[in-house]
Amino acid sequence: MDRHLPNKITILRIILIPIFIFLLLYNFSGEIVLLGSRKIDTNIFMATIIFIIAAITDFLDGYLARKYNLVTNIGKFLDPLADKLLVCSAFIVMIELNLIPSWFVVCVITREFAVTGLRMLALEQGEVIAAGILGKLKTVMQLLAIIFILLGNPIFNYYSIPFDRIVLWLSLILTIISGLEYFKNAIYVFK
């Protein structure tokens, strides 16, 4: 197996981001019917498919790196960076589409900048801070929220369950808690 495969998959995720944004913002004509009468614009559906592929690469690169012992410092750096770029790009464009409030995105981006700054301080001291379990769970919740919001809360909307909003709020709670956990566990970088 190519020892750089996980990092190549991570780079693919970064390459998919502008394609996702273009599809999300460029409105083709046409709609796709989801689950009976629920309609969604073709461009949003295609963008969501690209986003799902990018999200799958997030799990695939980590799985391959751990399974085949291909974990590298560059991978520990690139993987969370690619996650941040994908999620923050999606959230910012979703503000423009009036799908989520701007204050939510400010909270997410503030946490991401703070954790990235912390990682940079640690890196200067020769330490690499890998993503913790709460950070990974936060990312999963964010990815699910984005997918369900873009698709108009499929399945759950039929039963009047705001699953997309529930997952969005859970992702915000995990964003805050995981950010605090990073600082608690890496307080040594300030000494």
Short mmCIF file of N, CA, C and O in Angstrom, two decimals, residues 3 14 24 36 39 49 55 61 63 80 85 87 97 99 104 112 123-124 147 158 162 166 170 173-174 184-185:
data_model
loop_
_atom_site.label_atom_id
_atom_site.label_comp_id
_atom_site.label_asym_id
_atom_site.label_seq_id
_atom_site.Cartn_x
_atom_site.Cartn_y
_atom_site.Cartn_z
N ARG A 3 2.32 4.44 1.07
CA ARG A 3 2.40 4.99 2.43
C ARG A 3 1.88 6.42 2.51
O ARG A 3 1.65 6.93 3.60
N ILE A 14 -9.60 18.44 0.22
CA ILE A 14 -9.37 19.87 0.05
C ILE A 14 -9.72 20.30 -1.38
O ILE A 14 -10.32 21.36 -1.58
N LEU A 24 -22.91 24.59 -5.02
CA LEU A 24 -23.88 25.11 -4.07
C LEU A 24 -24.38 26.49 -4.47
O LEU A 24 -25.56 26.80 -4.33
N GLY A 36 -41.01 11.55 -1.91
CA GLY A 36 -42.37 11.97 -2.21
C GLY A 36 -42.43 13.36 -2.79
O GLY A 36 -42.02 13.59 -3.91
N LYS A 39 -38.96 18.73 -2.71
CA LYS A 39 -38.14 19.10 -3.86
C LYS A 39 -36.90 19.83 -3.40
O LYS A 39 -36.93 20.59 -2.44
N ILE A 49 -23.93 15.83 -2.69
CA ILE A 49 -23.26 14.56 -3.06
C ILE A 49 -21.74 14.75 -2.97
O ILE A 49 -21.03 13.90 -2.41
N ALA A 55 -16.84 14.12 2.93
CA ALA A 55 -16.98 13.65 4.31
C ALA A 55 -16.51 12.20 4.46
O ALA A 55 -15.87 11.84 5.45
N ASP A 61 -9.41 8.35 5.21
CA ASP A 61 -7.98 8.62 5.40
C ASP A 61 -7.53 8.24 6.81
O ASP A 61 -6.48 7.63 6.99
N TYR A 63 -8.97 6.01 8.82
CA TYR A 63 -9.05 4.55 8.95
C TYR A 63 -7.81 3.89 8.35
O TYR A 63 -7.18 3.03 8.98
N PRO A 80 -7.07 17.57 10.23
CA PRO A 80 -7.97 18.54 10.86
C PRO A 80 -8.10 19.84 10.08
O PRO A 80 -9.15 20.47 10.09
N LEU A 85 -11.52 23.43 6.79
CA LEU A 85 -11.81 24.09 5.52
C LEU A 85 -13.15 23.64 4.95
O LEU A 85 -13.94 24.47 4.49
N VAL A 87 -15.83 22.20 6.54
CA VAL A 87 -16.96 22.57 7.39
C VAL A 87 -17.18 24.08 7.38
O VAL A 87 -18.31 24.56 7.20
N LEU A 97 -27.01 31.42 1.82
CA LEU A 97 -28.25 30.77 1.36
C LEU A 97 -29.37 30.88 2.41
O LEU A 97 -30.44 30.28 2.23
N LEU A 99 -29.59 29.54 5.36
CA LEU A 99 -29.91 28.24 5.95
C LEU A 99 -29.52 28.15 7.42
O LEU A 99 -30.07 27.33 8.15
N PHE A 104 -23.92 31.53 14.65
CA PHE A 104 -23.52 30.13 14.81
C PHE A 104 -22.15 29.92 14.15
O PHE A 104 -21.25 29.31 14.74
N GLU A 112 -12.35 27.19 15.86
CA GLU A 112 -11.39 26.60 14.94
C GLU A 112 -10.10 27.42 14.91
O GLU A 112 -9.00 26.86 14.91
N LEU A 123 3.24 23.07 18.01
CA LEU A 123 4.16 22.67 16.94
C LEU A 123 5.50 23.37 17.08
O LEU A 123 6.55 22.76 16.85
N GLU A 124 5.48 24.63 17.50
CA GLU A 124 6.73 25.35 17.74
C GLU A 124 7.56 24.69 18.83
O GLU A 124 8.78 24.82 18.87
N ILE A 147 -25.31 18.14 5.90
CA ILE A 147 -26.00 17.28 4.92
C ILE A 147 -27.51 17.36 5.09
O ILE A 147 -28.24 17.57 4.10
N TYR A 158 -40.67 14.57 7.15
CA TYR A 158 -41.94 13.87 6.92
C TYR A 158 -42.67 13.63 8.25
O TYR A 158 -43.89 13.66 8.31
N PRO A 162 -37.33 17.98 13.77
CA PRO A 162 -36.27 18.87 13.27
C PRO A 162 -34.87 18.29 13.50
O PRO A 162 -34.02 18.91 14.14
N ILE A 166 -31.57 19.74 15.48
CA ILE A 166 -31.08 19.06 16.69
C ILE A 166 -29.59 18.75 16.54
O ILE A 166 -28.79 19.03 17.44
N LEU A 170 -26.40 20.17 18.65
CA LEU A 170 -25.43 19.25 19.26
C LEU A 170 -24.02 19.56 18.78
O LEU A 170 -23.06 19.51 19.57
N ILE A 173 -22.72 22.57 20.71
CA ILE A 173 -22.33 22.20 22.07
C ILE A 173 -20.99 21.47 22.07
O ILE A 173 -20.08 21.78 22.85
N LEU A 174 -20.82 20.51 21.13
CA LEU A 174 -19.56 19.77 21.04
C LEU A 174 -18.42 20.67 20.57
O LEU A 174 -17.26 20.48 20.96
N LYS A 184 -7.58 22.72 27.83
CA LYS A 184 -7.31 22.09 29.13
C LYS A 184 -6.16 21.08 29.01
O LYS A 184 -5.25 21.06 29.84
N ASN A 185 -6.20 20.26 27.96
CA ASN A 185 -5.19 19.21 27.78
C ASN A 185 -3.84 19.75 27.28
O ASN A 185 -2.83 19.05 27.41
#
